[in-house]
């Protein structure tokens, strides 16, 4: 017999403080947590919620809330991890979009499925990961992404998106542009490798492995190295509210890059694959502009990583947004480079 899903319980005027990692205390007009897609489908047939906006949240880890949300906030909690297929070299693993991202990475590492170990400890959920093609330490999810399933909010049909359809770029996807607001991502399937290709050249991974005397690392050792690096640099949202990198690293033309390297000797820079553009670390520029460790009230710039804005407790979203605008203006004045916000500001 098919399972029957009843409409989930909607509550009014709910504080969103525990649903965003910045810990901003604004309220939602309506709030509901859904555990299955069918529960949401039931809900949208209710007249009461037909004429207001619906805002989906996963881990709330890429979100800055600057005002009360006059909408139905839908917390996606679809669970479940399952193997869809397997070959001698690969395994295709699907996870519900509400699965905590780091838990999923740990699950993969525990099973010796390789490809996402460098993405350990990134806050958020599986369903939010493809929205901005999360990445760290030389790896992005597009590298192991196979497909996702999403509910088309207009037709109410499930659509399947492969990597090409997702139009992944640096912290970019179709779902931040033409697909914005049109889909609810229900699950994501990754193609993970049984024989690992390790990515340990980026950042401090190699140093940590050497310091720990690890000569032949496996994916568990790489995951642990990433975890220790992130813990040393990035604030845990449980202790200090934040949304990871607040800005994207800017890319500039080759000519502009020559000017920057001339004007700012020693500025770190990286080649952009398949492009003549050069990427510069925004964190370095923000630090050089004097902002690292800055604090005004409870809004601040993290002491160990200037790309991360923090809420020490009672900061409002507006205060953090204003701080981000001051930083943008200051980096533009000093370096002539505009910064783009990575976090979604509501
Ligand atoms: N740097 C500074 N001062 C700072 C921060 C960075 O001088 O305050 C310098 C570093 O010394 C290094 C360079 O800038 O030379 C790059 O720094 P880091 O390796 O810490 O990485 P990032 O470019 O600042 C990006 C991602 C992070 C990801 C790391 C590691 C973006 C927007 N951010 O940061 O992602 O963890 O690389 O791969 O691309 C996130 O998106 O939320 C996030 C944390």
JSON list of N, CA and C in Angstrom, two decimals, residues 226-253:
[
{"chain": "A", "resi": 226, "resn": "UNK", "atom": "N", "xyz": [42.32, 17.88, 6.91]},
{"chain": "A", "resi": 226, "resn": "UNK", "atom": "CA", "xyz": [41.42, 19.00, 6.55]},
{"chain": "A", "resi": 226, "resn": "UNK", "atom": "C", "xyz": [40.65, 19.47, 7.78]},
{"chain": "A", "resi": 227, "resn": "UNK", "atom": "N", "xyz": [40.18, 18.52, 8.56]},
{"chain": "A", "resi": 227, "resn": "UNK", "atom": "CA", "xyz": [39.42, 18.88, 9.77]},
{"chain": "A", "resi": 227, "resn": "UNK", "atom": "C", "xyz": [40.29, 19.71, 10.71]},
{"chain": "A", "resi": 228, "resn": "UNK", "atom": "N", "xyz": [41.54, 19.30, 10.88]},
{"chain": "A", "resi": 228, "resn": "UNK", "atom": "CA", "xyz": [42.38, 20.06, 11.82]},
{"chain": "A", "resi": 228, "resn": "UNK", "atom": "C", "xyz": [42.72, 21.44, 11.26]},
{"chain": "A", "resi": 229, "resn": "UNK", "atom": "N", "xyz": [42.93, 21.55, 9.95]},
{"chain": "A", "resi": 229, "resn": "UNK", "atom": "CA", "xyz": [43.21, 22.87, 9.36]},
{"chain": "A", "resi": 229, "resn": "UNK", "atom": "C", "xyz": [41.99, 23.79, 9.52]},
{"chain": "A", "resi": 230, "resn": "UNK", "atom": "N", "xyz": [40.83, 23.25, 9.18]},
{"chain": "A", "resi": 230, "resn": "UNK", "atom": "CA", "xyz": [39.61, 24.08, 9.28]},
{"chain": "A", "resi": 230, "resn": "UNK", "atom": "C", "xyz": [39.37, 24.52, 10.72]},
{"chain": "A", "resi": 231, "resn": "UNK", "atom": "N", "xyz": [39.60, 23.58, 11.67]},
{"chain": "A", "resi": 231, "resn": "UNK", "atom": "CA", "xyz": [39.36, 23.93, 13.07]},
{"chain": "A", "resi": 231, "resn": "UNK", "atom": "C", "xyz": [40.30, 25.04, 13.54]},
{"chain": "A", "resi": 232, "resn": "UNK", "atom": "N", "xyz": [41.53, 25.05, 12.98]},
{"chain": "A", "resi": 232, "resn": "UNK", "atom": "CA", "xyz": [42.48, 26.06, 13.42]},
{"chain": "A", "resi": 232, "resn": "UNK", "atom": "C", "xyz": [42.21, 27.43, 12.80]},
{"chain": "A", "resi": 233, "resn": "UNK", "atom": "N", "xyz": [41.54, 27.45, 11.64]},
{"chain": "A", "resi": 233, "resn": "UNK", "atom": "CA", "xyz": [41.37, 28.73, 10.93]},
{"chain": "A", "resi": 233, "resn": "UNK", "atom": "C", "xyz": [39.95, 29.27, 10.99]},
{"chain": "A", "resi": 234, "resn": "UNK", "atom": "N", "xyz": [38.99, 28.35, 10.95]},
{"chain": "A", "resi": 234, "resn": "UNK", "atom": "CA", "xyz": [37.61, 28.78, 10.76]},
{"chain": "A", "resi": 234, "resn": "UNK", "atom": "C", "xyz": [36.81, 28.61, 12.05]},
{"chain": "A", "resi": 235, "resn": "UNK", "atom": "N", "xyz": [36.02, 29.61, 12.42]},
{"chain": "A", "resi": 235, "resn": "UNK", "atom": "CA", "xyz": [35.25, 29.50, 13.65]},
{"chain": "A", "resi": 235, "resn": "UNK", "atom": "C", "xyz": [34.11, 28.50, 13.53]},
{"chain": "A", "resi": 236, "resn": "UNK", "atom": "N", "xyz": [33.89, 27.72, 14.59]},
{"chain": "A", "resi": 236, "resn": "UNK", "atom": "CA", "xyz": [32.77, 26.78, 14.62]},
{"chain": "A", "resi": 236, "resn": "UNK", "atom": "C", "xyz": [31.49, 27.57, 14.91]},
{"chain": "A", "resi": 237, "resn": "UNK", "atom": "N", "xyz": [30.49, 27.49, 14.01]},
{"chain": "A", "resi": 237, "resn": "UNK", "atom": "CA", "xyz": [29.26, 28.26, 14.22]},
{"chain": "A", "resi": 237, "resn": "UNK", "atom": "C", "xyz": [28.59, 27.98, 15.57]},
{"chain": "A", "resi": 238, "resn": "UNK", "atom": "N", "xyz": [28.90, 26.84, 16.17]},
{"chain": "A", "resi": 238, "resn": "UNK", "atom": "CA", "xyz": [28.32, 26.55, 17.49]},
{"chain": "A", "resi": 238, "resn": "UNK", "atom": "C", "xyz": [28.88, 27.51, 18.54]},
{"chain": "A", "resi": 239, "resn": "UNK", "atom": "N", "xyz": [30.13, 27.99, 18.31]},
{"chain": "A", "resi": 239, "resn": "UNK", "atom": "CA", "xyz": [30.76, 28.90, 19.26]},
{"chain": "A", "resi": 239, "resn": "UNK", "atom": "C", "xyz": [30.61, 30.36, 18.85]},
{"chain": "A", "resi": 240, "resn": "UNK", "atom": "N", "xyz": [30.85, 30.64, 17.56]},
{"chain": "A", "resi": 240, "resn": "UNK", "atom": "CA", "xyz": [30.77, 32.02, 17.05]},
{"chain": "A", "resi": 240, "resn": "UNK", "atom": "C", "xyz": [29.99, 31.98, 15.74]},
{"chain": "A", "resi": 241, "resn": "UNK", "atom": "N", "xyz": [28.90, 32.75, 15.69]},
{"chain": "A", "resi": 241, "resn": "UNK", "atom": "CA", "xyz": [28.07, 32.75, 14.48]},
{"chain": "A", "resi": 241, "resn": "UNK", "atom": "C", "xyz": [28.86, 33.18, 13.25]},
{"chain": "A", "resi": 242, "resn": "UNK", "atom": "N", "xyz": [28.72, 32.45, 12.17]},
{"chain": "A", "resi": 242, "resn": "UNK", "atom": "CA", "xyz": [29.36, 32.83, 10.90]},
{"chain": "A", "resi": 242, "resn": "UNK", "atom": "C", "xyz": [28.80, 31.99, 9.76]},
{"chain": "A", "resi": 243, "resn": "UNK", "atom": "N", "xyz": [29.15, 32.39, 8.55]},
{"chain": "A", "resi": 243, "resn": "UNK", "atom": "CA", "xyz": [28.66, 31.68, 7.36]},
{"chain": "A", "resi": 243, "resn": "UNK", "atom": "C", "xyz": [29.81, 31.27, 6.47]},
{"chain": "A", "resi": 244, "resn": "UNK", "atom": "N", "xyz": [30.94, 30.94, 7.06]},
{"chain": "A", "resi": 244, "resn": "UNK", "atom": "CA", "xyz": [32.10, 30.59, 6.23]},
{"chain": "A", "resi": 244, "resn": "UNK", "atom": "C", "xyz": [32.57, 31.83, 5.47]},
{"chain": "A", "resi": 245, "resn": "UNK", "atom": "N", "xyz": [33.14, 31.61, 4.30]},
{"chain": "A", "resi": 245, "resn": "UNK", "atom": "CA", "xyz": [33.60, 32.77, 3.50]},
{"chain": "A", "resi": 245, "resn": "UNK", "atom": "C", "xyz": [32.42, 33.67, 3.19]},
{"chain": "A", "resi": 246, "resn": "UNK", "atom": "N", "xyz": [32.56, 34.94, 3.53]},
{"chain": "A", "resi": 246, "resn": "UNK", "atom": "CA", "xyz": [31.47, 35.87, 3.25]},
{"chain": "A", "resi": 246, "resn": "UNK", "atom": "C", "xyz": [31.54, 36.36, 1.80]},
{"chain": "A", "resi": 247, "resn": "UNK", "atom": "N", "xyz": [32.78, 36.45, 1.28]},
{"chain": "A", "resi": 247, "resn": "UNK", "atom": "CA", "xyz": [32.99, 36.93, -0.09]},
{"chain": "A", "resi": 247, "resn": "UNK", "atom": "C", "xyz": [33.61, 35.81, -0.94]},
{"chain": "A", "resi": 248, "resn": "UNK", "atom": "N", "xyz": [33.48, 35.97, -2.26]},
{"chain": "A", "resi": 248, "resn": "UNK", "atom": "CA", "xyz": [34.18, 35.07, -3.17]},
{"chain": "A", "resi": 248, "resn": "UNK", "atom": "C", "xyz": [35.58, 35.61, -3.39]},
{"chain": "A", "resi": 249, "resn": "UNK", "atom": "N", "xyz": [36.48, 34.73, -3.78]},
{"chain": "A", "resi": 249, "resn": "UNK", "atom": "CA", "xyz": [37.79, 35.22, -4.20]},
{"chain": "A", "resi": 249, "resn": "UNK", "atom": "C", "xyz": [37.64, 35.82, -5.59]},
{"chain": "A", "resi": 250, "resn": "UNK", "atom": "N", "xyz": [38.10, 37.07, -5.79]},
{"chain": "A", "resi": 250, "resn": "UNK", "atom": "CA", "xyz": [37.89, 37.71, -7.09]},
{"chain": "A", "resi": 250, "resn": "UNK", "atom": "C", "xyz": [38.83, 37.19, -8.17]},
{"chain": "A", "resi": 251, "resn": "UNK", "atom": "N", "xyz": [38.33, 37.15, -9.39]},
{"chain": "A", "resi": 251, "resn": "UNK", "atom": "CA", "xyz": [39.22, 36.84, -10.53]},
{"chain": "A", "resi": 251, "resn": "UNK", "atom": "C", "xyz": [39.35, 38.10, -11.38]},
{"chain": "A", "resi": 252, "resn": "UNK", "atom": "N", "xyz": [40.54, 38.31, -11.89]},
{"chain": "A", "resi": 252, "resn": "UNK", "atom": "CA", "xyz": [40.78, 39.49, -12.72]},
{"chain": "A", "resi": 252, "resn": "UNK", "atom": "C", "xyz": [41.49, 39.06, -14.01]},
{"chain": "A", "resi": 253, "resn": "UNK", "atom": "N", "xyz": [41.53, 39.97, -14.98]},
{"chain": "A", "resi": 253, "resn": "UNK", "atom": "CA", "xyz": [42.19, 39.68, -16.26]},
{"chain": "A", "resi": 253, "resn": "UNK", "atom": "C", "xyz": [43.71, 39.58, -16.03]}
]
